[in-house]
Amino acid sequence: MKKVALATLLLVAAACTQAPKAPTAKSYPIVDSLLKVMTLEEKVGQTVLFTSDWTVTGPTMREGYLDDIRAGRCGNIFNAYTAGYTRKLQEIAVNETRLGIPLLFGYDVIHGFRTIFPINLGMSCSWDVEAIEESARIAAREAAAAGLHWTYSPMCDISVEPRWGRISEGAGEDAFLGSLIAAAMTRGYQGDDLSDVGTVLACVKHYAAYGAPQAGRDYNTVDMSERWLREFYLPPYKAAIDAGALSVMASFNELDGVPATANRHLLQDILRDEWGFRGFVVSDYTGINEMVMHGYASDVEDAGRLAMNAGLDMDMQGASYMDYMVGLVRSGKVRESTLDEAVRRILNVKAELGLFDDPFRYCSAEREATETLTEDNKAAARRIASGSMVLLKNDGVLPLQKGKRTAVIGALAASKDDLLGSWRGAGEVESVPASILDAIREVAPVAYAEGAKEMGDDRSGFAAALSAARSAEQVVLVIGEDCQWSGEAASRSDIRIPGVQTELLEKLAATGKKVAVVLLNGRPLDLSRENELAGALLEAWYPGTMGGYAVADVLFGDFNPCGKLSVTFPRCLGQVPIYHYAKNTGRPYIHPEAKYESRYLDVANEPLFAFGHGLSYTDFEYSAISLSSDSFSGGGSIRATVTVLNNGSREGTETVQMYIRDLVGSVTRPVKQLKGFERVTLGPGESKEVSFTIDAETISFWRQDMTWGPESGDFMLFIGGSSDDVKEIPFSYAE
Ligand code: NOJ
């Protein structure tokens, strides 16, 4: 077929109205022009996304993706990066296909691209929304310089399921905090102008409710009421879309019996009709084909038909659209106008990215060399990593003293690789300047013993570890999970620390030494035994490229820990699911002697570490709450104020949290639900008033008739430094 110069189409397009700059992916004249001349095959090509052979992020590989690009069969590529390689692929698309439509390059930039930040669950524990936005901005700049246009993030899946390995990729259990983080990450990635070469397109995933798989097994069935879905699971996806995200990834799971990949209720009714989403929807990796295994489609062709007709625009890696869409349109099973809409949405985003103006604008070897892993990026990674750590327990062991003889124990202490966590983008272990052990060595004389690996039952290192501990003045034990034990396809049925690591802690504690335990892990763990044995417990997650230094900063007091749990830590797996916004039930557990109340016979109802928990090296004291008025009505509001005092001897940052309870509703309401927070930094002896506004939106919910709004009645308001450590005061509202 004759090659049509893209430049000609651009000239025609330029004569039409000017394209809008705001990230709305409205209509672009170039897209109209293209759609008029594209063949059916060329249209389908734009709905196809294949992986390169650079990175493996799923079960299949496709030979010959270069030929697919050349033949116009594949308009989008993921897992290919570097300015050089993306330029090479883009040249094929632009110079060797008839229309020269540029490729879109996607990649999983999840918690950093080259400079790796803490895993997302860790970052969410900073409650520092600006810092999280900054991490996304840095990741976007680094990724865009390597030729990438599109990141598969933010991951907006709320989860109360610690068995599920992907809980590590999200922002924890709470929709309010999760929404702020989802919006911040979207802003960080996309900036104000998607055509800016320092930004990338965000992809809101995994839509929807992928974080609620039954039994915590990845990809498993999800079923929940529409009310629960809307109140506790959907808000972060919506927040990212409201912040301008122009792509969405459908999740692998089914919801109410219909796979998300072809779920019209999710993709059309809610996403497009209710929320006004204007971008495109991509399947997850072979998600269309998997509808056959789900038992929802009879074969891959049928799956393609169902997905396209439900509003799924792009097929990731499945080749269902590539192989069958032309036939489906010709046979009338898919309307050509439906395909046109999908293509239009995809091309609009390519236009929004500026790819029709200059397809090579993102591939810049110069920017790649100068904007990647810069000192500023690394300094931000170090600060954000320290701010993400949660001091779960401290019996006065921390901070440690510099210069004192320190035993450092545990295989994980010496690992640079584990610091990066799973989904580490293009982060490389060679870029990690120091393990935890290396970093501690810079501030104290160290005796290192491996003691125990993170897996297996090898106890041969115990004796050396015990002897190192005995002759040390302070002892650090680093334990946890191998970093590949969280992330995709990494569910566990046991959420205790694996291997013989806890046994080693038992032996170390038996020496009489107080042990400071540093935890590297990607999920809430059952730390009941460690909590009994350790002198201090520092949850460091997988802290990223600068994680070794960041851990040492906290251990030795250069950084005063301020992280607060964004997810509840149970006492044991039997308590799961456990989360702070639980309902009261008709028989709440109140009387210790009562039998017929909602309780366990063998474990307390309370978690080991509650949502919002996190200690500091200083102490914060809260005054009683004062209210500007004890009631409000209609569109009015009240202010709730507390004075927070730093009662210790060093500066610290506290996250002041506000929760509410609606005492009686047309449907039952949580006993406590996060509705606001503010981070304050106070010097020793300093105090500050912190105020929250409570209005109708604060107390709104999905009422019995499934409308969103407030109801008149009595409420309880709570403010404190953790969901289980709050002051309370009643108020009322009249509609
Ligand atoms: C499958 C994962 O579920 C998704 O999160 C990821 O973005 C894609 N693979 C692409 O790697």
PDB file of C-alpha atoms in Angstrom, residues 18-115:
ATOM      1  CA  GLN A  18      -5.903  24.099  17.676  1.00  0.00           C
ATOM      2  CA  ALA A  19      -5.689  21.100  20.011  1.00  0.00           C
ATOM      3  CA  PRO A  20      -6.310  21.747  23.729  1.00  0.00           C
ATOM      4  CA  LYS A  21      -3.313  21.603  26.076  1.00  0.00           C
ATOM      5  CA  ALA A  22      -5.035  20.382  29.239  1.00  0.00           C
ATOM      6  CA  PRO A  23      -4.848  16.603  29.774  1.00  0.00           C
ATOM      7  CA  THR A  24      -8.337  15.911  28.556  1.00  0.00           C
ATOM      8  CA  ALA A  25      -7.605  13.857  25.434  1.00  0.00           C
ATOM      9  CA  LYS A  26     -10.432  15.510  23.589  1.00  0.00           C
ATOM     10  CA  SER A  27     -10.300  15.591  19.855  1.00  0.00           C
ATOM     11  CA  TYR A  28      -7.247  16.146  17.760  1.00  0.00           C
ATOM     12  CA  PRO A  29      -7.546  17.041  14.107  1.00  0.00           C
ATOM     13  CA  ILE A  30      -4.659  14.743  13.248  1.00  0.00           C
ATOM     14  CA  VAL A  31      -6.612  11.871  14.733  1.00  0.00           C
ATOM     15  CA  ASP A  32      -9.675  12.687  12.633  1.00  0.00           C
ATOM     16  CA  SER A  33      -7.490  12.840   9.545  1.00  0.00           C
ATOM     17  CA  LEU A  34      -5.862   9.533  10.324  1.00  0.00           C
ATOM     18  CA  LEU A  35      -9.110   7.748  11.062  1.00  0.00           C
ATOM     19  CA  LYS A  36     -10.385   8.744   7.642  1.00  0.00           C
ATOM     20  CA  VAL A  37      -7.525   7.056   5.824  1.00  0.00           C
ATOM     21  CA  MET A  38      -6.749   4.084   8.050  1.00  0.00           C
ATOM     22  CA  THR A  39      -7.558   0.573   6.841  1.00  0.00           C
ATOM     23  CA  LEU A  40      -9.279  -1.829   9.195  1.00  0.00           C
ATOM     24  CA  GLU A  41      -5.965  -3.611   9.709  1.00  0.00           C
ATOM     25  CA  GLU A  42      -4.193  -0.363  10.563  1.00  0.00           C
ATOM     26  CA  LYS A  43      -6.879   0.532  13.058  1.00  0.00           C
ATOM     27  CA  VAL A  44      -6.569  -2.817  14.766  1.00  0.00           C
ATOM     28  CA  GLY A  45      -2.790  -2.379  14.889  1.00  0.00           C
ATOM     29  CA  GLN A  46      -3.250   0.638  17.132  1.00  0.00           C
ATOM     30  CA  THR A  47      -5.166  -1.479  19.654  1.00  0.00           C
ATOM     31  CA  VAL A  48      -2.303  -3.966  19.978  1.00  0.00           C
ATOM     32  CA  LEU A  49       0.389  -3.822  22.669  1.00  0.00           C
ATOM     33  CA  PHE A  50       3.269  -6.294  22.750  1.00  0.00           C
ATOM     34  CA  THR A  51       6.221  -6.738  25.044  1.00  0.00           C
ATOM     35  CA  SER A  52       9.754  -6.517  23.746  1.00  0.00           C
ATOM     36  CA  ASP A  53      12.182  -9.268  24.705  1.00  0.00           C
ATOM     37  CA  TRP A  54      13.984  -7.065  27.240  1.00  0.00           C
ATOM     38  CA  THR A  55      12.071  -7.684  30.427  1.00  0.00           C
ATOM     39  CA  VAL A  56       9.769 -10.516  31.382  1.00  0.00           C
ATOM     40  CA  THR A  57       6.668  -9.360  33.241  1.00  0.00           C
ATOM     41  CA  GLY A  58       4.288 -12.136  32.306  1.00  0.00           C
ATOM     42  CA  PRO A  59       3.981 -15.727  31.159  1.00  0.00           C
ATOM     43  CA  THR A  60       4.303 -15.329  27.387  1.00  0.00           C
ATOM     44  CA  MET A  61       6.811 -13.880  24.947  1.00  0.00           C
ATOM     45  CA  ARG A  62       6.153 -12.970  21.328  1.00  0.00           C
ATOM     46  CA  GLU A  63       8.718 -13.755  18.704  1.00  0.00           C
ATOM     47  CA  GLY A  64       8.960 -11.228  15.929  1.00  0.00           C
ATOM     48  CA  TYR A  65       7.573  -8.118  17.551  1.00  0.00           C
ATOM     49  CA  LEU A  66       9.803  -6.097  15.227  1.00  0.00           C
ATOM     50  CA  ASP A  67       8.032  -7.612  12.222  1.00  0.00           C
ATOM     51  CA  ASP A  68       4.698  -6.816  13.830  1.00  0.00           C
ATOM     52  CA  ILE A  69       5.690  -3.165  14.192  1.00  0.00           C
ATOM     53  CA  ARG A  70       6.975  -3.064  10.617  1.00  0.00           C
ATOM     54  CA  ALA A  71       3.731  -4.522   9.295  1.00  0.00           C
ATOM     55  CA  GLY A  72       1.634  -1.993  11.243  1.00  0.00           C
ATOM     56  CA  ARG A  73       0.193  -4.862  13.285  1.00  0.00           C
ATOM     57  CA  CYS A  74       1.431  -3.494  16.605  1.00  0.00           C
ATOM     58  CA  GLY A  75       1.135   0.181  17.525  1.00  0.00           C
ATOM     59  CA  ASN A  76       2.390  -0.015  21.102  1.00  0.00           C
ATOM     60  CA  ILE A  77       5.315  -1.658  22.855  1.00  0.00           C
ATOM     61  CA  PHE A  78       6.144  -2.254  26.496  1.00  0.00           C
ATOM     62  CA  ASN A  79       9.270  -3.396  28.284  1.00  0.00           C
ATOM     63  CA  ALA A  80      11.579  -1.645  25.818  1.00  0.00           C
ATOM     64  CA  TYR A  81      13.571   1.293  27.078  1.00  0.00           C
ATOM     65  CA  THR A  82      16.749   3.366  26.736  1.00  0.00           C
ATOM     66  CA  ALA A  83      16.842   6.307  24.393  1.00  0.00           C
ATOM     67  CA  GLY A  84      18.775   4.247  21.851  1.00  0.00           C
ATOM     68  CA  TYR A  85      16.475   1.236  21.698  1.00  0.00           C
ATOM     69  CA  THR A  86      13.200   3.148  21.715  1.00  0.00           C
ATOM     70  CA  ARG A  87      14.574   5.346  18.919  1.00  0.00           C
ATOM     71  CA  LYS A  88      15.385   2.258  16.896  1.00  0.00           C
ATOM     72  CA  LEU A  89      11.866   0.862  17.304  1.00  0.00           C
ATOM     73  CA  GLN A  90      10.269   4.230  16.702  1.00  0.00           C
ATOM     74  CA  GLU A  91      12.205   4.583  13.461  1.00  0.00           C
ATOM     75  CA  ILE A  92      10.657   1.359  12.229  1.00  0.00           C
ATOM     76  CA  ALA A  93       7.151   2.571  13.051  1.00  0.00           C
ATOM     77  CA  VAL A  94       7.619   6.039  11.660  1.00  0.00           C
ATOM     78  CA  ASN A  95       9.662   5.244   8.558  1.00  0.00           C
ATOM     79  CA  GLU A  96       8.582   1.788   7.538  1.00  0.00           C
ATOM     80  CA  THR A  97       4.806   1.758   7.993  1.00  0.00           C
ATOM     81  CA  ARG A  98       2.394   3.356   5.568  1.00  0.00           C
ATOM     82  CA  LEU A  99       1.021   5.988   7.942  1.00  0.00           C
ATOM     83  CA  GLY A 100       4.063   6.356  10.149  1.00  0.00           C
ATOM     84  CA  ILE A 101       2.004   6.479  13.350  1.00  0.00           C
ATOM     85  CA  PRO A 102       4.414   6.617  16.297  1.00  0.00           C
ATOM     86  CA  LEU A 103       4.622   3.827  18.834  1.00  0.00           C
ATOM     87  CA  LEU A 104       3.658   4.327  22.456  1.00  0.00           C
ATOM     88  CA  PHE A 105       6.257   2.909  24.857  1.00  0.00           C
ATOM     89  CA  GLY A 106       5.075   1.585  28.226  1.00  0.00           C
ATOM     90  CA  TYR A 107       6.890   0.178  31.243  1.00  0.00           C
ATOM     91  CA  ASP A 108       6.271  -0.718  34.854  1.00  0.00           C
ATOM     92  CA  VAL A 109       7.750   2.315  36.557  1.00  0.00           C
ATOM     93  CA  ILE A 110       6.227   1.520  39.915  1.00  0.00           C
ATOM     94  CA  HIS A 111       8.430   3.011  42.611  1.00  0.00           C
ATOM     95  CA  GLY A 112      11.116   4.652  40.544  1.00  0.00           C
ATOM     96  CA  PHE A 113      12.802   4.000  37.222  1.00  0.00           C
ATOM     97  CA  ARG A 114      16.592   4.076  37.749  1.00  0.00           C
ATOM     98  CA  THR A 115      16.575   5.740  41.145  1.00  0.00           C
TER      99      THR A 115
END
